[in-house]
Tab-separated table of C-alpha atoms (C1' of nucleotides) in Angstrom:
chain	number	residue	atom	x	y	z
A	1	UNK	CA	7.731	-4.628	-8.803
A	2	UNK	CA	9.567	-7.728	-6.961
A	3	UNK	CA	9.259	-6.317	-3.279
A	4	UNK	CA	6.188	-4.782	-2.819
A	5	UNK	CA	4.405	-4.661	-5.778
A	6	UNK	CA	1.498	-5.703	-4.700
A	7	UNK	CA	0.577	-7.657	-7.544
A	8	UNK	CA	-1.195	-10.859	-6.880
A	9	UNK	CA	-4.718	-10.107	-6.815
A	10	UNK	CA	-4.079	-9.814	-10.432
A	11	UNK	CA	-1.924	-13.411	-10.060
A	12	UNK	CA	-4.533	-15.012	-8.026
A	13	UNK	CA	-7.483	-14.159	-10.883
A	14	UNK	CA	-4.699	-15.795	-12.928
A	15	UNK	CA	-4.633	-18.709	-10.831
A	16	UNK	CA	-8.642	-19.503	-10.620
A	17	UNK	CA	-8.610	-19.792	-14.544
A	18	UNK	CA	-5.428	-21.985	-14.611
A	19	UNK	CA	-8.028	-24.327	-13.488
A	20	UNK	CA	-10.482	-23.814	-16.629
A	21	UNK	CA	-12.678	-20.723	-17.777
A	22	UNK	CA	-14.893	-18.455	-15.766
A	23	UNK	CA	-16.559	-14.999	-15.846
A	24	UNK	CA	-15.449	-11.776	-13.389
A	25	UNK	CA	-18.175	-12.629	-11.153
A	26	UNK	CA	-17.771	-15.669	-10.342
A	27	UNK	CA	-13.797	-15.369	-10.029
A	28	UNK	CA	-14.378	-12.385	-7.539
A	29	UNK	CA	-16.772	-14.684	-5.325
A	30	UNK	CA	-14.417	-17.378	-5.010
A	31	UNK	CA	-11.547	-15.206	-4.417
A	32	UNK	CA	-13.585	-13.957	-1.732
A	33	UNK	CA	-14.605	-17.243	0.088
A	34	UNK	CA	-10.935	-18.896	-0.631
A	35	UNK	CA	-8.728	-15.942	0.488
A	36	UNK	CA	-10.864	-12.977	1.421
A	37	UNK	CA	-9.489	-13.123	4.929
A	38	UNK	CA	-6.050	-12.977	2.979
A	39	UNK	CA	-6.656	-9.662	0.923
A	40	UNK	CA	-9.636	-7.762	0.399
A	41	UNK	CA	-10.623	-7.521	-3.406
A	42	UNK	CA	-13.822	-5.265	-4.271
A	43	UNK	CA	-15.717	-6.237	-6.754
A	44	UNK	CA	-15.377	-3.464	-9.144
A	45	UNK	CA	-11.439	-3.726	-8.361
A	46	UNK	CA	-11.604	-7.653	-9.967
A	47	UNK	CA	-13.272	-6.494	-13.160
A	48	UNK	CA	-10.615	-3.252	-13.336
A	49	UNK	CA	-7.657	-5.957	-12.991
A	50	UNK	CA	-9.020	-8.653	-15.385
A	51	UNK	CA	-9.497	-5.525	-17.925
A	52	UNK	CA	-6.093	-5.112	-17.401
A	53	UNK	CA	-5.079	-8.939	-17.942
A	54	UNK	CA	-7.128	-9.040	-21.136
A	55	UNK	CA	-5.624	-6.010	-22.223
A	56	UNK	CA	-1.807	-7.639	-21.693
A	57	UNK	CA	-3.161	-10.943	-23.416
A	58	UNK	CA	-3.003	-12.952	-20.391
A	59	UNK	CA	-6.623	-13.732	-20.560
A	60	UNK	CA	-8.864	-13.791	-23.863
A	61	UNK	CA	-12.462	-12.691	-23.460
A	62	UNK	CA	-15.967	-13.759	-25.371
A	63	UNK	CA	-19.241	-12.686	-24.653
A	64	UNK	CA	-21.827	-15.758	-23.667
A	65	UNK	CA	-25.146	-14.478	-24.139
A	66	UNK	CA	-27.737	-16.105	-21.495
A	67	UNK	CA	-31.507	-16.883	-21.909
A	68	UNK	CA	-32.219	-14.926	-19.016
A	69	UNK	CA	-29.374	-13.255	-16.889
A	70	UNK	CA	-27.344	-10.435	-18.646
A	71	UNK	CA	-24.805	-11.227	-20.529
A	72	UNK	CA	-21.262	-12.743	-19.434
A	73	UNK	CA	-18.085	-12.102	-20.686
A	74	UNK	CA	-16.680	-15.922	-20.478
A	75	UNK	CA	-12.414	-15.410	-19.069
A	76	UNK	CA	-9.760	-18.046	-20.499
A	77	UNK	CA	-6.202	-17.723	-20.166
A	78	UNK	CA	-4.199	-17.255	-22.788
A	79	UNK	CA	-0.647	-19.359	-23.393
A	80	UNK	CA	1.341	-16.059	-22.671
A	81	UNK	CA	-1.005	-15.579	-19.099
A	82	UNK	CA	-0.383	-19.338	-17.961
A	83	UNK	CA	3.536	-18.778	-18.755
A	84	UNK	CA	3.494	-15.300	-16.353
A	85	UNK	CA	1.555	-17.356	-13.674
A	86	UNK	CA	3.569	-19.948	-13.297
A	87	UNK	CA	6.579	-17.633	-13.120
A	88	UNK	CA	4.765	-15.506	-10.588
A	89	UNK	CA	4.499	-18.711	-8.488
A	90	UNK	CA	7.984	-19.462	-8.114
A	91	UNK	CA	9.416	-15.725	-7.692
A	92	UNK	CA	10.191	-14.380	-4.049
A	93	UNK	CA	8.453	-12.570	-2.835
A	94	UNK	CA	10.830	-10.155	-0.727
A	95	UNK	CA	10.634	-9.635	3.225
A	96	UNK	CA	8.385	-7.556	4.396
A	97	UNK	CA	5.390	-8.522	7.009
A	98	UNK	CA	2.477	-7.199	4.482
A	99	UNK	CA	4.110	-9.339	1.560
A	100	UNK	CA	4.351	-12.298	3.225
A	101	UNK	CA	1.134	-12.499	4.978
A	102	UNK	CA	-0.564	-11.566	1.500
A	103	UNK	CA	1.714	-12.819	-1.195
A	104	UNK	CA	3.240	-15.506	0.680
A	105	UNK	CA	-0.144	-16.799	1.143
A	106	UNK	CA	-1.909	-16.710	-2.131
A	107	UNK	CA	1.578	-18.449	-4.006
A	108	UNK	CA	1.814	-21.496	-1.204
A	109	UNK	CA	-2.365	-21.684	-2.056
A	110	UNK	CA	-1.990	-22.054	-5.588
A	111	UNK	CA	1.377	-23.772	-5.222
A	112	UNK	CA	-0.782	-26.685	-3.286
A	113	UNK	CA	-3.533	-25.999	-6.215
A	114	UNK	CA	-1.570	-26.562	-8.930
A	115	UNK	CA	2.349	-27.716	-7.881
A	116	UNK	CA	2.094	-29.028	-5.003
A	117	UNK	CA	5.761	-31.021	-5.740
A	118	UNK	CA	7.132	-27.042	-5.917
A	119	UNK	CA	5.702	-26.667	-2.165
A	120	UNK	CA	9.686	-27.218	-0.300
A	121	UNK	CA	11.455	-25.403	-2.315
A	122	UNK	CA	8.832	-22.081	-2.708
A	123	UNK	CA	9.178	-22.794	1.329
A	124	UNK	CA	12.964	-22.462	1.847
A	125	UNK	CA	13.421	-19.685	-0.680
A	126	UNK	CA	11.012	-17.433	1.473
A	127	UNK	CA	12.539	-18.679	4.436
A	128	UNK	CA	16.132	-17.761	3.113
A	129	UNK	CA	14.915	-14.351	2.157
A	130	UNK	CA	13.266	-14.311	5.681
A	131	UNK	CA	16.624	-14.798	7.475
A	132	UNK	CA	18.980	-12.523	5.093
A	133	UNK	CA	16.546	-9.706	5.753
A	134	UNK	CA	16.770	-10.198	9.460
A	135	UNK	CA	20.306	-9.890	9.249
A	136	UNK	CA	20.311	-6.754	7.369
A	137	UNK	CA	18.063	-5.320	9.957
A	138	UNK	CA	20.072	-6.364	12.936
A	139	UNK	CA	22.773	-4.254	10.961
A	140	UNK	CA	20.681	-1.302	9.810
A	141	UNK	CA	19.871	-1.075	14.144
A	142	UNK	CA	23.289	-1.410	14.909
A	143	UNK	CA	24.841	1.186	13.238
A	144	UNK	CA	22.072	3.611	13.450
A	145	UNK	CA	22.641	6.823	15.022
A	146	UNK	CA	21.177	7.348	18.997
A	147	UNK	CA	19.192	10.248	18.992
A	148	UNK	CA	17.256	8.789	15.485
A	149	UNK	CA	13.902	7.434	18.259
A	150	UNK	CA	11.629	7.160	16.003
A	151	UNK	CA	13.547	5.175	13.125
A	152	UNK	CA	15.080	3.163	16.060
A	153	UNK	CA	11.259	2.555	17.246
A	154	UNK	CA	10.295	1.687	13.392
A	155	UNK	CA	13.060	-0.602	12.610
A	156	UNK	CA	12.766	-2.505	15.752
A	157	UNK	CA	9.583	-3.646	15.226
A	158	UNK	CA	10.421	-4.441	12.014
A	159	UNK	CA	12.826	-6.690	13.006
A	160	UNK	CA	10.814	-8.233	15.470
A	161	UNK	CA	8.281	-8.820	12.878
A	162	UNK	CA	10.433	-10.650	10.932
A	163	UNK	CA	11.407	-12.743	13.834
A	164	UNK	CA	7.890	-13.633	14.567
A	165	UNK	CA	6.977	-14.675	11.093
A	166	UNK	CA	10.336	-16.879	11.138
A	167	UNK	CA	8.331	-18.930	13.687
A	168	UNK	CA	4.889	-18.476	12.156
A	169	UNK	CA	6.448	-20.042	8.915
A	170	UNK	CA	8.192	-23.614	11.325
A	171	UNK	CA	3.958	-23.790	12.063
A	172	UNK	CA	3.469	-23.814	8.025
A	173	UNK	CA	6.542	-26.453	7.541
A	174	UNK	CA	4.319	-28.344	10.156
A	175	UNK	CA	1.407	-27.905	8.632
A	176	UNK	CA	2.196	-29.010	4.945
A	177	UNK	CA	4.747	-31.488	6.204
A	178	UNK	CA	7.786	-29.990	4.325
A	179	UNK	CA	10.884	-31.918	5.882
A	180	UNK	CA	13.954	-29.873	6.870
A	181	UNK	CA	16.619	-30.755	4.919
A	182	UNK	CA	15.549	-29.297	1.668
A	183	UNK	CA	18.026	-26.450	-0.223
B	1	UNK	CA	-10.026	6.825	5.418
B	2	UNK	CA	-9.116	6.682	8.513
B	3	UNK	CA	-7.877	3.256	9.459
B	4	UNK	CA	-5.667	2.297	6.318
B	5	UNK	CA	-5.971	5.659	4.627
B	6	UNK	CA	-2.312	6.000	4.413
B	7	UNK	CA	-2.566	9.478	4.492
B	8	UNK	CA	0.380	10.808	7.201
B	9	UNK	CA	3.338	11.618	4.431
B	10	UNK	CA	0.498	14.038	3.725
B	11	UNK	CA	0.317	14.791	7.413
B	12	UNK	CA	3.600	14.604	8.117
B	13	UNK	CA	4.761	17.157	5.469
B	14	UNK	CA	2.198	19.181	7.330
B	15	UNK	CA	3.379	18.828	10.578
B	16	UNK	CA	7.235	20.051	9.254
B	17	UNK	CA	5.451	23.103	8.291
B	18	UNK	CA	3.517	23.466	11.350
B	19	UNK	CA	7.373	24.601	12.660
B	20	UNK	CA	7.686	27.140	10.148
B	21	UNK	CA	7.716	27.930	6.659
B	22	UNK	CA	9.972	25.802	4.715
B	23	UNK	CA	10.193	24.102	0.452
B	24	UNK	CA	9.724	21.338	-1.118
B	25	UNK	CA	13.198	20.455	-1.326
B	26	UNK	CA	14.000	21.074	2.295
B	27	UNK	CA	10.914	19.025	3.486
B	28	UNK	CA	11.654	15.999	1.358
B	29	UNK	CA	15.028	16.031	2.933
B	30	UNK	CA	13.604	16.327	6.525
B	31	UNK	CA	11.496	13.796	6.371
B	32	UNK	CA	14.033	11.280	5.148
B	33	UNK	CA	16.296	11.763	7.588
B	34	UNK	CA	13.886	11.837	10.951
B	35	UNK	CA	11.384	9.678	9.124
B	36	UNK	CA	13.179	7.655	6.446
B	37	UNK	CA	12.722	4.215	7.969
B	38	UNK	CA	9.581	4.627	8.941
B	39	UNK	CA	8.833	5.504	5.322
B	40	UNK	CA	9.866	6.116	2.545
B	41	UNK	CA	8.999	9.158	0.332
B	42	UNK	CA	10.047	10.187	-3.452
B	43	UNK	CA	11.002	13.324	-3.957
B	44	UNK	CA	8.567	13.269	-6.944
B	45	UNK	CA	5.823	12.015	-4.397
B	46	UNK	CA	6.667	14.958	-1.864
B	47	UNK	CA	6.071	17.401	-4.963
B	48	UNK	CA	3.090	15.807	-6.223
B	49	UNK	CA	1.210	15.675	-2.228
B	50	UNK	CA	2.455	19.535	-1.896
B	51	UNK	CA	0.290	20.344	-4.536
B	52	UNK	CA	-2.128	18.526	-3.328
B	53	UNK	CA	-2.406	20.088	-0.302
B	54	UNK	CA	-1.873	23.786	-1.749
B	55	UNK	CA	-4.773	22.667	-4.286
B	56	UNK	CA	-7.092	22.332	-0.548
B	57	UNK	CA	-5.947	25.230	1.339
B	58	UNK	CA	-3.733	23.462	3.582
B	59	UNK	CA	-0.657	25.141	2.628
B	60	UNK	CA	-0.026	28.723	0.348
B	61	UNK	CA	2.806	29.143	-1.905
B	62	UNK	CA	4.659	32.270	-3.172
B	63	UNK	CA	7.691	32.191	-5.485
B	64	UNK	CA	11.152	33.352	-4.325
B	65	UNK	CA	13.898	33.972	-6.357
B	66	UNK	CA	17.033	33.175	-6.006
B	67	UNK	CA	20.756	34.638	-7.223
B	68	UNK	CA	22.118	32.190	-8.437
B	69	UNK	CA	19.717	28.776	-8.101
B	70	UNK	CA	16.149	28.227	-9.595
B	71	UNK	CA	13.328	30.213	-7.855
B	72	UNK	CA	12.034	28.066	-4.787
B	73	UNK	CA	7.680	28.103	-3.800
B	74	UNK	CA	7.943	28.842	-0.343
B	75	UNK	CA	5.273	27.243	1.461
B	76	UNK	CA	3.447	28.185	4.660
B	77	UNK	CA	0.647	26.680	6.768
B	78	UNK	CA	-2.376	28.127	6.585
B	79	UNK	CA	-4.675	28.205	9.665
B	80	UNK	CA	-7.051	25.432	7.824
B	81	UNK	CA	-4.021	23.058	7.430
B	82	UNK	CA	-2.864	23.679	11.113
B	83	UNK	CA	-6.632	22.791	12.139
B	84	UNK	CA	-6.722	19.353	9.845
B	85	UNK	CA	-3.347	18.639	11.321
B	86	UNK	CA	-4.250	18.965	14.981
B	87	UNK	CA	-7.042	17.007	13.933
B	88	UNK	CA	-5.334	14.224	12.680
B	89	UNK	CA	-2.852	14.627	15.518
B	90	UNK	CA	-5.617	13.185	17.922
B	91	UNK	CA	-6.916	10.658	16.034
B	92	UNK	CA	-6.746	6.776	16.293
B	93	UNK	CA	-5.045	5.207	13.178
B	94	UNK	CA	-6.440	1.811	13.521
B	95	UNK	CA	-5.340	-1.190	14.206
B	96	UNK	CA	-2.792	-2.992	11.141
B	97	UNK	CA	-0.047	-3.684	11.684
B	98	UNK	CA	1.539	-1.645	9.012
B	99	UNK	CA	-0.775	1.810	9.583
B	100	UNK	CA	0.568	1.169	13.528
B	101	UNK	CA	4.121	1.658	12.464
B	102	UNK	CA	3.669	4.005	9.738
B	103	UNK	CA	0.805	6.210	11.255
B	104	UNK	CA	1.029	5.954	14.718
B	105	UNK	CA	4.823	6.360	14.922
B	106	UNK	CA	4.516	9.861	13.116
B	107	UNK	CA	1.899	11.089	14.949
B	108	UNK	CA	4.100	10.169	18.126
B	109	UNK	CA	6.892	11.922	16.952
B	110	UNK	CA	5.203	15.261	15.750
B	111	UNK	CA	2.865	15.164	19.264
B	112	UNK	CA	6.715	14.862	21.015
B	113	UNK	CA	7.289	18.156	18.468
B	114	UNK	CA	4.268	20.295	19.112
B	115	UNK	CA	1.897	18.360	21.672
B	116	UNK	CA	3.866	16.473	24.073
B	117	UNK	CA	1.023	16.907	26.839
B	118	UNK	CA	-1.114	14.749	24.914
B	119	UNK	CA	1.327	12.042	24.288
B	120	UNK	CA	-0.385	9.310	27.348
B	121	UNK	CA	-3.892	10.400	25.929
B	122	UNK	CA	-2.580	9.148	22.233
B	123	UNK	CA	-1.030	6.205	23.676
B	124	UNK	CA	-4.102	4.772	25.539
B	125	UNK	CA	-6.294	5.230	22.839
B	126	UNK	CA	-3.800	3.142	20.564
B	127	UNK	CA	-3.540	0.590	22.915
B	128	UNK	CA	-7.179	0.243	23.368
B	129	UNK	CA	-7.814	-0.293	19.534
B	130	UNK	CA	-5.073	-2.703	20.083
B	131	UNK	CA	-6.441	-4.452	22.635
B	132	UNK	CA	-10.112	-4.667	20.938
B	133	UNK	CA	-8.570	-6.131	17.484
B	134	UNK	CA	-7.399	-8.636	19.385
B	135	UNK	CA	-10.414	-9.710	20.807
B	136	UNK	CA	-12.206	-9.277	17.100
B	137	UNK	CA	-8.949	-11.478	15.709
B	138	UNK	CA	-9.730	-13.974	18.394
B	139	UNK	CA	-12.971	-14.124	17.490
B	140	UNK	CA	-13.170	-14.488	13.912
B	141	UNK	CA	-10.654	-17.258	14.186
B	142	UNK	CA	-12.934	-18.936	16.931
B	143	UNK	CA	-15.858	-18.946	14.575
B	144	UNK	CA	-13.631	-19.709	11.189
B	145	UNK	CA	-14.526	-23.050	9.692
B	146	UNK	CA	-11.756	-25.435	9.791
B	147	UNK	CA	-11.306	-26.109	6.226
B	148	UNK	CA	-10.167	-22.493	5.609
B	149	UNK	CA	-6.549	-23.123	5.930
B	150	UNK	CA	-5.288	-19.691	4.540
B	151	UNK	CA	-7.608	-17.208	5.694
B	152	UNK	CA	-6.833	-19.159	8.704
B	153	UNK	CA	-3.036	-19.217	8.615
B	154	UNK	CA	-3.606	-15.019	7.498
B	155	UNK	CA	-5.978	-14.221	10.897
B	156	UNK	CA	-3.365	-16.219	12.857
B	157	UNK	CA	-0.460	-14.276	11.851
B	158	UNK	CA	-2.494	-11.126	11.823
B	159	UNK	CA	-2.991	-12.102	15.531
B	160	UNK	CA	-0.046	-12.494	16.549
B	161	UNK	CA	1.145	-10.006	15.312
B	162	UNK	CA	-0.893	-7.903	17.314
B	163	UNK	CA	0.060	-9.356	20.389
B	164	UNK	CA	3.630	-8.343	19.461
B	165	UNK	CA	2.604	-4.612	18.789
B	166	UNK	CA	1.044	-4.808	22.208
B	167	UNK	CA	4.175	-5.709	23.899
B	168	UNK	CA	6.137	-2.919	21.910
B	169	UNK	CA	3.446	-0.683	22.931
B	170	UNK	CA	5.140	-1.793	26.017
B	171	UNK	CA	8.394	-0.588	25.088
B	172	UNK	CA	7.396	2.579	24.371
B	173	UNK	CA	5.217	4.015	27.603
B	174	UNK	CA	8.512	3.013	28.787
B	175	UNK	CA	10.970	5.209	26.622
B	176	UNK	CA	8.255	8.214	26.805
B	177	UNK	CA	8.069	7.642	30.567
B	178	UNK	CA	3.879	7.693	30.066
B	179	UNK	CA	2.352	6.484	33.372
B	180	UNK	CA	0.209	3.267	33.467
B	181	UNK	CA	-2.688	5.222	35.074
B	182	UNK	CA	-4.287	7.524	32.092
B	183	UNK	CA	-7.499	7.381	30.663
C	1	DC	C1'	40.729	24.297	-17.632
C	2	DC	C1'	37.709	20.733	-17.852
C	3	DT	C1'	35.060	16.982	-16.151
C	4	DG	C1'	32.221	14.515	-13.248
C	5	DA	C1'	30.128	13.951	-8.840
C	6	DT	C1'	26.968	15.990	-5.772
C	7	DA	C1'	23.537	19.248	-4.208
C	8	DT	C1'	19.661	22.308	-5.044
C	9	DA	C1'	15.003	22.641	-6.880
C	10	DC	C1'	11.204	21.117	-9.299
C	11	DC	C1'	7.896	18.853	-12.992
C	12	DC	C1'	5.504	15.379	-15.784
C	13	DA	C1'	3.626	11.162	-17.658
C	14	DT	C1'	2.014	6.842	-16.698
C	15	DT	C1'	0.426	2.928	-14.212
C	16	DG	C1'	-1.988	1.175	-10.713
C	17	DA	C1'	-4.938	0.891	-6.277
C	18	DG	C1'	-9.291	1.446	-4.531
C	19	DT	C1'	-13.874	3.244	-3.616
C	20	DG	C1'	-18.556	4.274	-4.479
C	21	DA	C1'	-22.041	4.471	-7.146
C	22	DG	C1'	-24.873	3.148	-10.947
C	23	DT	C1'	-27.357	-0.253	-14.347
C	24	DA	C1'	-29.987	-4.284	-15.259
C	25	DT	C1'	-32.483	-8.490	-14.606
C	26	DA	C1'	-34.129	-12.672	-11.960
C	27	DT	C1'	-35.671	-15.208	-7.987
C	28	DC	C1'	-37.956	-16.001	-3.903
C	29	DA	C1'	-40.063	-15.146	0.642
C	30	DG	C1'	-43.615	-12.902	3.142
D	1	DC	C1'	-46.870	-7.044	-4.984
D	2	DT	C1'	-43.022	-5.650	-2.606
D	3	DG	C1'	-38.490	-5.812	-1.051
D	4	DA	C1'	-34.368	-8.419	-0.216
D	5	DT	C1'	-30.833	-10.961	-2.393
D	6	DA	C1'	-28.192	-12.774	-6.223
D	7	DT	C1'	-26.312	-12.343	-10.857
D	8	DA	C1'	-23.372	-9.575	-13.840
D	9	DC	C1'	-20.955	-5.738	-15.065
D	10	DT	C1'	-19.545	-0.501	-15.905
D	11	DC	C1'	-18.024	4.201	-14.921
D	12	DA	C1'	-16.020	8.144	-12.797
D	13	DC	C1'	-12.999	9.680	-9.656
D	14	DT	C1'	-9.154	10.244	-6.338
D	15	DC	C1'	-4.884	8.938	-4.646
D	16	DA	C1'	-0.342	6.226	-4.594
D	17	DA	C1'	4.033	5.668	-6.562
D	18	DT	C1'	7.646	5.185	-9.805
D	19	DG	C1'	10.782	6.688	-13.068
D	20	DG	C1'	12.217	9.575	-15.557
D	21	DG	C1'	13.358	14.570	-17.145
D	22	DT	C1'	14.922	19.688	-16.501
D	23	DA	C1'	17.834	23.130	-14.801
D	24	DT	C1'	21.660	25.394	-12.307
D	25	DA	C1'	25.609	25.615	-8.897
D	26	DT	C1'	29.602	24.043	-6.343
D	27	DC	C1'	33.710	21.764	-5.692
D	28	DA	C1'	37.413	18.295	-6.048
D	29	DG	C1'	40.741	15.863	-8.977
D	30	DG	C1'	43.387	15.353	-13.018
DNA sequence: CCTGATATACCCATTGAGTGAGTATATCAG
DNA sequence: CTGATATACTCACTCAATGGGTATATCAGG
C-alpha cells in the first residue's frame, strides 16, 4: 500500500458520494469529466471497485427500481467508508512521478471539495516528502557503482523528475494561494 | 499492449536467456543487479512470469538435479521466444513517462547486449514518439476548457515532463555516441 | 557442537488491475 | 423504421504483485 498502491480510483468513488448518494454510472461519468485527464477509469473497472467497497462496508447498496430505465443500484457511504476517506485524504502519498501526478491530484481535488482549510498542510507534507526523496536519490547516484549505465541512466531521470515536479508543485502553491510559511 | 503494456520483466527475463541457458534463481538475481533500479522484480514474480512464458513456448524447462541442493528447471530459449524477443526488441514503447524509463531503458540495454547496430534506429524512433506526444500534449491543453483545473494541472505536468525526457534523450545519443543524422 | 545468518531454489494463495465483450432498454434524428 | 447514442450494469478472463511458505547448504562465532 502507502507508496504505490495505486488506490484512489477506489478513494475518488469514495469521494463523489461524500457529497450524497449516486449509482455506478453516474459516479463513473463524473469521474470521467472531473479527472479523466488525471487517470483513466473504464467503466466496467468502476463497477468492479465499488463491488469491492460494498463488499468492505464502505458503501451500502439498494436497488431503485425505475418506471422505465433498468434498474439502479442507488451507492451511499457507509460511517466506516467516510472514516477511510477522510484518512485517505490526509495520508502521503510517497514520491514517485506516477503517484503524484495521479494521487497527488485526486487528494488536493477533493481536499478543495470537501477541506479546503486542510489544503497547506496536505501541500507541505507532499512537498517534504518531495525534497527527502530527492535527497535520497542524490545519494543512491552518488555512491552507485560506474560501470552500472543503465541504473545510472534510470535513477537520473528519476531524480530529475523529482526536481521538475518540485517546481511544478511552487505553480500549485500559486495557484491555490497557499502562503509559504506553513509547517 | 504495446504502449503501457508493462510487459519487459517478461522481456527482459527473455533477453538474459537469449545469452544462454540459465534458472530462475540466477535470472532473478541478474536482473536485480543490472536492472534493479530500473525495476524492481520479486523473486515470486520472476517464478510466476517463467511459467508464464514456458506455458507459451517461449522458454522449455528440464529438471536437473543437484548433489547436495534442490533440483533446479533449467530453462532455455526456444526459437519462438528468440523471435517475440527480437520483436519486441524493435518496437516503440510509447510515450509515458514511466513505460520510457522502464521499457525503453531495457530494450537499450539488451540491443547494447545482442543488437548494438540497431541502437540509432531505436533511438530515433523513441524520440519521434517523443516529439509527437508533445505536440498531442500541446494540443489537448490548447483546446482544454479553462475550468478544468486538474486535468489541466495533470496534462501540464505530463508535458513537461516530456520535454524533460526529450532533453535526456539528449543525454543519451551522447553517452551511446549515436549520430544526429539517422533515420 | 550448536546456532543463526545467508545463500540457493522454488511454490502458492490471494488481491487487485484492467480489458473486452455482452445484455437490456429508451430516446431521438433522419 | 433504422441506427446512433445514452442509460445501466454484468461477466469472464488475463496479468500484476505481494507476502508468505518450503527446503537444503554453507559458514562464522560463541
Amino acid at each position: 500500500m502507502g507508496i504505490s498502491g495505486n488506490l484512489s480510483p477506489e478513494f475518488a468513488l469514495l469521494g463523489f458520494l461524500v457529497s450524497g448518494q449516486s449509482h455506478g454510472y453516474d459516479l463513473h461519468q463524473r469521474f470521467t469529466i472531473e479527472l479523466g485527464h488525471v487517470w483513466h477509469l473504464s467503466q466496467s473497472q468502476a463497477y468492479a471497485i465499488l463491488k469491492r467497497l460494498e463488499q468492505r462496508g464502505d458503501i451500502s447498496a439498494h436497488v431503485v427500481e425505475q418506471e422505465k430505465l433498468p434498474a439502479r443500484q442507488m451507492l451511499k457511504i457507509t460511517a466506516q467508508g467516510r472514516r477511510r476517506f477522510f484518512e485517505w485524504l490526509e495520508l502521503g502519498v510517497g514520491a514517485n512521478a506516477r503517484s503524484i501526478r495521479l494521487e497527488f491530484l485526486t487528494r488536493l481535488y477533493f481536499s478543495q471539495l470537501h477541506r479546503p482549510e486542510n489544503i497547506p498542510q496536505i501541500y507541505q507534507s507532499q512537498l517534504d516528502e518531495i525534497e527527502e526523496r530527492i535527497e535520497s536519490l542524490e545519494n543512491l547516484i552518488e555512491h552507485l557503482p560506474p560501470e552500472q549505465t543503465f541504473n545510472r541512466l534510470s535513477l537520473d531521470l528519476r531524480l530529475q523528475q523529482m526536481r521538475l515536479i518540485q517546481n511544478w508543485m511552487a505553480e500549485i502553491r500559486t495557484q491555490f494561494h497557499i502562503s509559504k510559511d506553513i509547517g
